[in-house]
Amino acid sequence: ALVLFRVLDLPVRIRCLYELLTSCMSGGAPVEKARAFMLKPLAAWVLPSHVPRIVLLDMDVALLRAPHELWANFDRFGDALLGLAREQSTMYTQHTSLARAYNGGVQLLELARMRGADEARYLAAVAAACATHRMIAAQFDVRSQPKPGRNADVRFGALGDQTLYSYLAHTQPSLVHDIGCEWNRQLGSWIASGGSADTAWLRRPDLHACPAQRCAALHANLLPLKCAAMLLRANASCANWHGFIRRLEQPARRSDTRNEHLRLALQLRSCGSVAHRYPRLALARAVRRYYSDCCVPEGGTPSSWLTVPARVTPAAASPAQSTRHAA
């Protein structure tokens, strides 16, 4: 069921922190998407106090292994309060002093400790993110010389929670537990890595390969391939997934428009056939090389918890909607 929530219902100190973060990390004029995303790091005060911990997934994520395996990461947290996988691109690190960055598509949040014994530690680190953003934004804008409208306030600020988490990991690395690349395999990662598709994706296995463990969760964070998450939630078999990859390798069927992507997402058999502005063959080769195991082999994980109703609505593709549903 959809739970309605008002920012005004937050405790005053948390609401002030929320307003500070959404303003300072987007140049003083936060977009609605960033405001929605920024509620996730404050979920300890959004959700009822009897909720001790949560796993939070973006709507374009499909789990391919049993949820209790992901949940088991909480037992390995130690002093950490957040469980995240690394950002699989150079978006944050290429022109800044950040040694690593994290992606917000899959989050494990230790809520009881955030609002309890570790509240002062966590909130102090969150509040310090504004100063970190000013430093990182200045580095990025000087070193990358971005085009108008693509400066760090726009590029990083619009991503809200994962930008904040990357800053926390930079200043307080003990707050973040790395859950492993297998739990957040990011389809759209190469776009943010700069260069052509060949150099940014095919030739960067250090960023995009995840050889240690079989793919456990696919994050379809590339607009033309958003339907891939819905495809796997409906049928996660490797036969179905490899059919999707074969469609990527074939000539495109339709024009590239946002509405067309959403419409085709409702026709899962067409997923992968839509035209897009990215090098089609390079994208298909990269998906086959790095993501071919993002499926459930025959006789693998039981499919009962992977299956969702066939009816899908366009709202399912909106990251802002995912935050409101999770909250």
PDB file of C-alpha atoms in Angstrom, residues 62-219:
ATOM      1  CA  ALA A  62      15.419  -6.680 -10.247  1.00  0.00           C
ATOM      2  CA  LEU A  63      16.574  -9.135  -7.568  1.00  0.00           C
ATOM      3  CA  LEU A  64      17.974 -12.406  -8.927  1.00  0.00           C
ATOM      4  CA  ARG A  65      18.823 -14.122  -5.663  1.00  0.00           C
ATOM      5  CA  ALA A  66      16.796 -14.647  -2.528  1.00  0.00           C
ATOM      6  CA  PRO A  67      16.301 -11.453  -0.464  1.00  0.00           C
ATOM      7  CA  HIS A  68      17.603 -13.108   2.714  1.00  0.00           C
ATOM      8  CA  GLU A  69      21.042 -13.352   1.055  1.00  0.00           C
ATOM      9  CA  LEU A  70      21.088  -9.578   0.626  1.00  0.00           C
ATOM     10  CA  TRP A  71      19.723  -9.089   4.150  1.00  0.00           C
ATOM     11  CA  ALA A  72      22.611 -11.182   5.535  1.00  0.00           C
ATOM     12  CA  ASN A  73      24.925  -8.242   4.802  1.00  0.00           C
ATOM     13  CA  PHE A  74      23.582  -6.568   7.946  1.00  0.00           C
ATOM     14  CA  ASP A  75      25.478  -9.176   9.979  1.00  0.00           C
ATOM     15  CA  ARG A  76      28.731  -7.913   8.446  1.00  0.00           C
ATOM     16  CA  PHE A  77      28.172  -4.189   9.075  1.00  0.00           C
ATOM     17  CA  GLY A  78      30.403  -3.753  12.109  1.00  0.00           C
ATOM     18  CA  ASP A  79      30.375   0.017  12.754  1.00  0.00           C
ATOM     19  CA  ALA A  80      28.661   0.749   9.415  1.00  0.00           C
ATOM     20  CA  LEU A  81      25.137   2.169   9.175  1.00  0.00           C
ATOM     21  CA  LEU A  82      24.721   1.887   5.390  1.00  0.00           C
ATOM     22  CA  GLY A  83      25.189  -0.993   2.965  1.00  0.00           C
ATOM     23  CA  LEU A  84      25.853  -0.004  -0.665  1.00  0.00           C
ATOM     24  CA  ALA A  85      27.599  -1.176  -3.823  1.00  0.00           C
ATOM     25  CA  ARG A  86      30.208   0.909  -5.602  1.00  0.00           C
ATOM     26  CA  GLU A  87      29.216   3.226  -8.438  1.00  0.00           C
ATOM     27  CA  GLN A  88      30.345   1.385 -11.564  1.00  0.00           C
ATOM     28  CA  SER A  89      31.478   4.463 -13.468  1.00  0.00           C
ATOM     29  CA  THR A  90      33.953   7.323 -13.152  1.00  0.00           C
ATOM     30  CA  MET A  91      31.194   9.924 -12.894  1.00  0.00           C
ATOM     31  CA  TYR A  92      32.259  11.093  -9.429  1.00  0.00           C
ATOM     32  CA  THR A  93      35.941  10.171  -9.411  1.00  0.00           C
ATOM     33  CA  GLN A  94      37.244  11.228 -12.846  1.00  0.00           C
ATOM     34  CA  HIS A  95      37.668  14.936 -12.063  1.00  0.00           C
ATOM     35  CA  THR A  96      37.654  14.966  -8.254  1.00  0.00           C
ATOM     36  CA  SER A  97      39.631  13.702  -5.274  1.00  0.00           C
ATOM     37  CA  LEU A  98      36.975  11.104  -4.411  1.00  0.00           C
ATOM     38  CA  ALA A  99      38.700   7.725  -4.318  1.00  0.00           C
ATOM     39  CA  ARG A 100      35.406   5.839  -4.642  1.00  0.00           C
ATOM     40  CA  ALA A 101      31.708   6.502  -5.013  1.00  0.00           C
ATOM     41  CA  TYR A 102      28.555   4.531  -4.272  1.00  0.00           C
ATOM     42  CA  ASN A 103      25.322   3.927  -6.156  1.00  0.00           C
ATOM     43  CA  GLY A 104      21.939   4.348  -4.445  1.00  0.00           C
ATOM     44  CA  GLY A 105      19.958   1.738  -6.392  1.00  0.00           C
ATOM     45  CA  VAL A 106      20.267  -0.869  -3.617  1.00  0.00           C
ATOM     46  CA  GLN A 107      20.484   0.341  -0.011  1.00  0.00           C
ATOM     47  CA  LEU A 108      20.644  -1.413   3.349  1.00  0.00           C
ATOM     48  CA  LEU A 109      19.859   1.078   6.123  1.00  0.00           C
ATOM     49  CA  GLU A 110      20.434   0.415   9.827  1.00  0.00           C
ATOM     50  CA  LEU A 111      17.598   2.640  11.051  1.00  0.00           C
ATOM     51  CA  ALA A 112      17.537   1.710  14.752  1.00  0.00           C
ATOM     52  CA  ARG A 113      21.168   2.706  15.223  1.00  0.00           C
ATOM     53  CA  MET A 114      20.767   5.853  13.091  1.00  0.00           C
ATOM     54  CA  ARG A 115      18.051   7.138  15.401  1.00  0.00           C
ATOM     55  CA  GLY A 116      19.605   5.585  18.512  1.00  0.00           C
ATOM     56  CA  ALA A 117      23.169   5.106  19.756  1.00  0.00           C
ATOM     57  CA  ASP A 118      24.794   6.331  16.528  1.00  0.00           C
ATOM     58  CA  GLU A 119      22.490   9.287  15.846  1.00  0.00           C
ATOM     59  CA  ALA A 120      25.016  12.010  16.698  1.00  0.00           C
ATOM     60  CA  ARG A 121      27.733  10.318  14.627  1.00  0.00           C
ATOM     61  CA  TYR A 122      25.475   9.838  11.624  1.00  0.00           C
ATOM     62  CA  LEU A 123      23.852  13.276  11.619  1.00  0.00           C
ATOM     63  CA  ALA A 124      27.198  15.024  12.054  1.00  0.00           C
ATOM     64  CA  ALA A 125      28.552  13.201   9.013  1.00  0.00           C
ATOM     65  CA  VAL A 126      25.409  14.011   6.989  1.00  0.00           C
ATOM     66  CA  ALA A 127      25.570  17.691   7.956  1.00  0.00           C
ATOM     67  CA  ALA A 128      29.234  17.857   6.917  1.00  0.00           C
ATOM     68  CA  ALA A 129      28.265  16.789   3.379  1.00  0.00           C
ATOM     69  CA  CYS A 130      27.588  20.399   2.371  1.00  0.00           C
ATOM     70  CA  ALA A 131      31.201  21.374   2.940  1.00  0.00           C
ATOM     71  CA  THR A 132      32.367  18.263   1.095  1.00  0.00           C
ATOM     72  CA  HIS A 133      30.099  19.120  -1.824  1.00  0.00           C
ATOM     73  CA  ARG A 134      31.529  22.625  -2.109  1.00  0.00           C
ATOM     74  CA  MET A 135      35.065  21.191  -2.255  1.00  0.00           C
ATOM     75  CA  ILE A 136      34.222  18.402  -4.722  1.00  0.00           C
ATOM     76  CA  ALA A 137      32.062  20.672  -6.899  1.00  0.00           C
ATOM     77  CA  ALA A 138      34.864  23.217  -7.191  1.00  0.00           C
ATOM     78  CA  GLN A 139      37.320  20.491  -8.225  1.00  0.00           C
ATOM     79  CA  PHE A 140      34.933  19.074 -10.808  1.00  0.00           C
ATOM     80  CA  ASP A 141      34.041  22.425 -12.375  1.00  0.00           C
ATOM     81  CA  VAL A 142      37.686  23.513 -12.658  1.00  0.00           C
ATOM     82  CA  ARG A 143      39.077  20.222 -13.951  1.00  0.00           C
ATOM     83  CA  SER A 144      36.287  19.167 -16.312  1.00  0.00           C
ATOM     84  CA  GLN A 145      35.219  22.574 -17.664  1.00  0.00           C
ATOM     85  CA  PRO A 146      31.612  21.344 -18.031  1.00  0.00           C
ATOM     86  CA  LYS A 147      29.142  22.701 -20.549  1.00  0.00           C
ATOM     87  CA  PRO A 148      26.534  25.189 -19.285  1.00  0.00           C
ATOM     88  CA  GLY A 149      23.918  23.414 -17.225  1.00  0.00           C
ATOM     89  CA  ARG A 150      26.196  20.439 -16.550  1.00  0.00           C
ATOM     90  CA  ASN A 151      28.205  21.716 -13.596  1.00  0.00           C
ATOM     91  CA  ALA A 152      28.615  19.718 -10.379  1.00  0.00           C
ATOM     92  CA  ASP A 153      25.526  21.230  -8.725  1.00  0.00           C
ATOM     93  CA  VAL A 154      23.420  19.872 -11.585  1.00  0.00           C
ATOM     94  CA  ARG A 155      25.335  16.665 -12.271  1.00  0.00           C
ATOM     95  CA  PHE A 156      25.797  15.539  -8.658  1.00  0.00           C
ATOM     96  CA  GLY A 157      23.040  17.432  -6.865  1.00  0.00           C
ATOM     97  CA  ALA A 158      20.253  15.882  -8.938  1.00  0.00           C
ATOM     98  CA  LEU A 159      21.339  12.400  -7.809  1.00  0.00           C
ATOM     99  CA  GLY A 160      20.674  13.296  -4.181  1.00  0.00           C
ATOM    100  CA  ASP A 161      21.132  10.296  -1.917  1.00  0.00           C
ATOM    101  CA  GLN A 162      23.939   8.508  -3.766  1.00  0.00           C
ATOM    102  CA  THR A 163      25.925  11.737  -3.954  1.00  0.00           C
ATOM    103  CA  LEU A 164      25.466  12.172  -0.207  1.00  0.00           C
ATOM    104  CA  TYR A 165      26.521   8.572   0.443  1.00  0.00           C
ATOM    105  CA  SER A 166      29.639   9.042  -1.685  1.00  0.00           C
ATOM    106  CA  TYR A 167      30.556  12.088   0.371  1.00  0.00           C
ATOM    107  CA  LEU A 168      29.965  10.177   3.618  1.00  0.00           C
ATOM    108  CA  ALA A 169      32.263   7.406   2.417  1.00  0.00           C
ATOM    109  CA  HIS A 170      34.902  10.028   1.602  1.00  0.00           C
ATOM    110  CA  THR A 171      34.884  11.687   5.026  1.00  0.00           C
ATOM    111  CA  GLN A 172      33.654   8.811   7.245  1.00  0.00           C
ATOM    112  CA  PRO A 173      34.414   5.517   5.456  1.00  0.00           C
ATOM    113  CA  SER A 174      33.450   3.449   8.497  1.00  0.00           C
ATOM    114  CA  LEU A 175      29.794   4.448   7.951  1.00  0.00           C
ATOM    115  CA  VAL A 176      29.523   2.445   4.719  1.00  0.00           C
ATOM    116  CA  HIS A 177      29.670  -1.331   4.242  1.00  0.00           C
ATOM    117  CA  ASP A 178      30.387  -2.478   0.668  1.00  0.00           C
ATOM    118  CA  ILE A 179      27.780  -5.143  -0.184  1.00  0.00           C
ATOM    119  CA  GLY A 180      29.614  -6.225  -3.338  1.00  0.00           C
ATOM    120  CA  CYS A 181      29.197  -5.397  -7.015  1.00  0.00           C
ATOM    121  CA  GLU A 182      26.966  -8.425  -7.588  1.00  0.00           C
ATOM    122  CA  TRP A 183      24.104  -6.789  -5.642  1.00  0.00           C
ATOM    123  CA  ASN A 184      23.903  -3.734  -7.925  1.00  0.00           C
ATOM    124  CA  ARG A 185      24.955  -4.442 -11.512  1.00  0.00           C
ATOM    125  CA  GLN A 186      24.409  -1.091 -13.225  1.00  0.00           C
ATOM    126  CA  LEU A 187      23.413  -1.200 -16.895  1.00  0.00           C
ATOM    127  CA  GLY A 188      23.803   2.542 -17.406  1.00  0.00           C
ATOM    128  CA  SER A 189      27.214   2.855 -15.815  1.00  0.00           C
ATOM    129  CA  TRP A 190      29.295   3.349 -18.968  1.00  0.00           C
ATOM    130  CA  ILE A 191      27.479   6.527 -20.020  1.00  0.00           C
ATOM    131  CA  ALA A 192      28.887   8.405 -17.045  1.00  0.00           C
ATOM    132  CA  SER A 193      32.435   7.176 -17.650  1.00  0.00           C
ATOM    133  CA  GLY A 194      33.220   9.466 -20.558  1.00  0.00           C
ATOM    134  CA  GLY A 195      34.527   8.619 -24.003  1.00  0.00           C
ATOM    135  CA  SER A 196      32.927   6.355 -26.560  1.00  0.00           C
ATOM    136  CA  ALA A 197      30.966   3.275 -25.655  1.00  0.00           C
ATOM    137  CA  ASP A 198      33.936   1.109 -26.610  1.00  0.00           C
ATOM    138  CA  THR A 199      36.431   2.879 -24.352  1.00  0.00           C
ATOM    139  CA  ALA A 200      34.036   3.587 -21.492  1.00  0.00           C
ATOM    140  CA  TRP A 201      32.386   0.188 -21.273  1.00  0.00           C
ATOM    141  CA  LEU A 202      33.949  -2.562 -23.382  1.00  0.00           C
ATOM    142  CA  ARG A 203      37.499  -1.623 -22.422  1.00  0.00           C
ATOM    143  CA  ARG A 204      36.905  -0.969 -18.711  1.00  0.00           C
ATOM    144  CA  PRO A 205      36.373  -4.350 -17.034  1.00  0.00           C
ATOM    145  CA  ASP A 206      37.861  -2.825 -13.878  1.00  0.00           C
ATOM    146  CA  LEU A 207      34.652  -0.774 -13.634  1.00  0.00           C
ATOM    147  CA  HIS A 208      31.993  -2.943 -15.203  1.00  0.00           C
ATOM    148  CA  ALA A 209      32.963  -6.579 -14.707  1.00  0.00           C
ATOM    149  CA  CYS A 210      32.012  -8.373 -11.498  1.00  0.00           C
ATOM    150  CA  PRO A 211      33.831 -11.721 -11.698  1.00  0.00           C
ATOM    151  CA  ALA A 212      33.825 -12.773  -8.043  1.00  0.00           C
ATOM    152  CA  GLN A 213      30.096 -13.520  -7.696  1.00  0.00           C
ATOM    153  CA  ARG A 214      27.224 -14.283 -10.037  1.00  0.00           C
ATOM    154  CA  CYS A 215      24.933 -11.306 -10.712  1.00  0.00           C
ATOM    155  CA  ALA A 216      22.452 -11.005  -7.827  1.00  0.00           C
ATOM    156  CA  ALA A 217      20.587  -7.800  -8.748  1.00  0.00           C
ATOM    157  CA  LEU A 218      20.301  -5.938 -12.045  1.00  0.00           C
ATOM    158  CA  HIS A 219      19.958  -2.145 -11.935  1.00  0.00           C
TER     159      HIS A 219
END
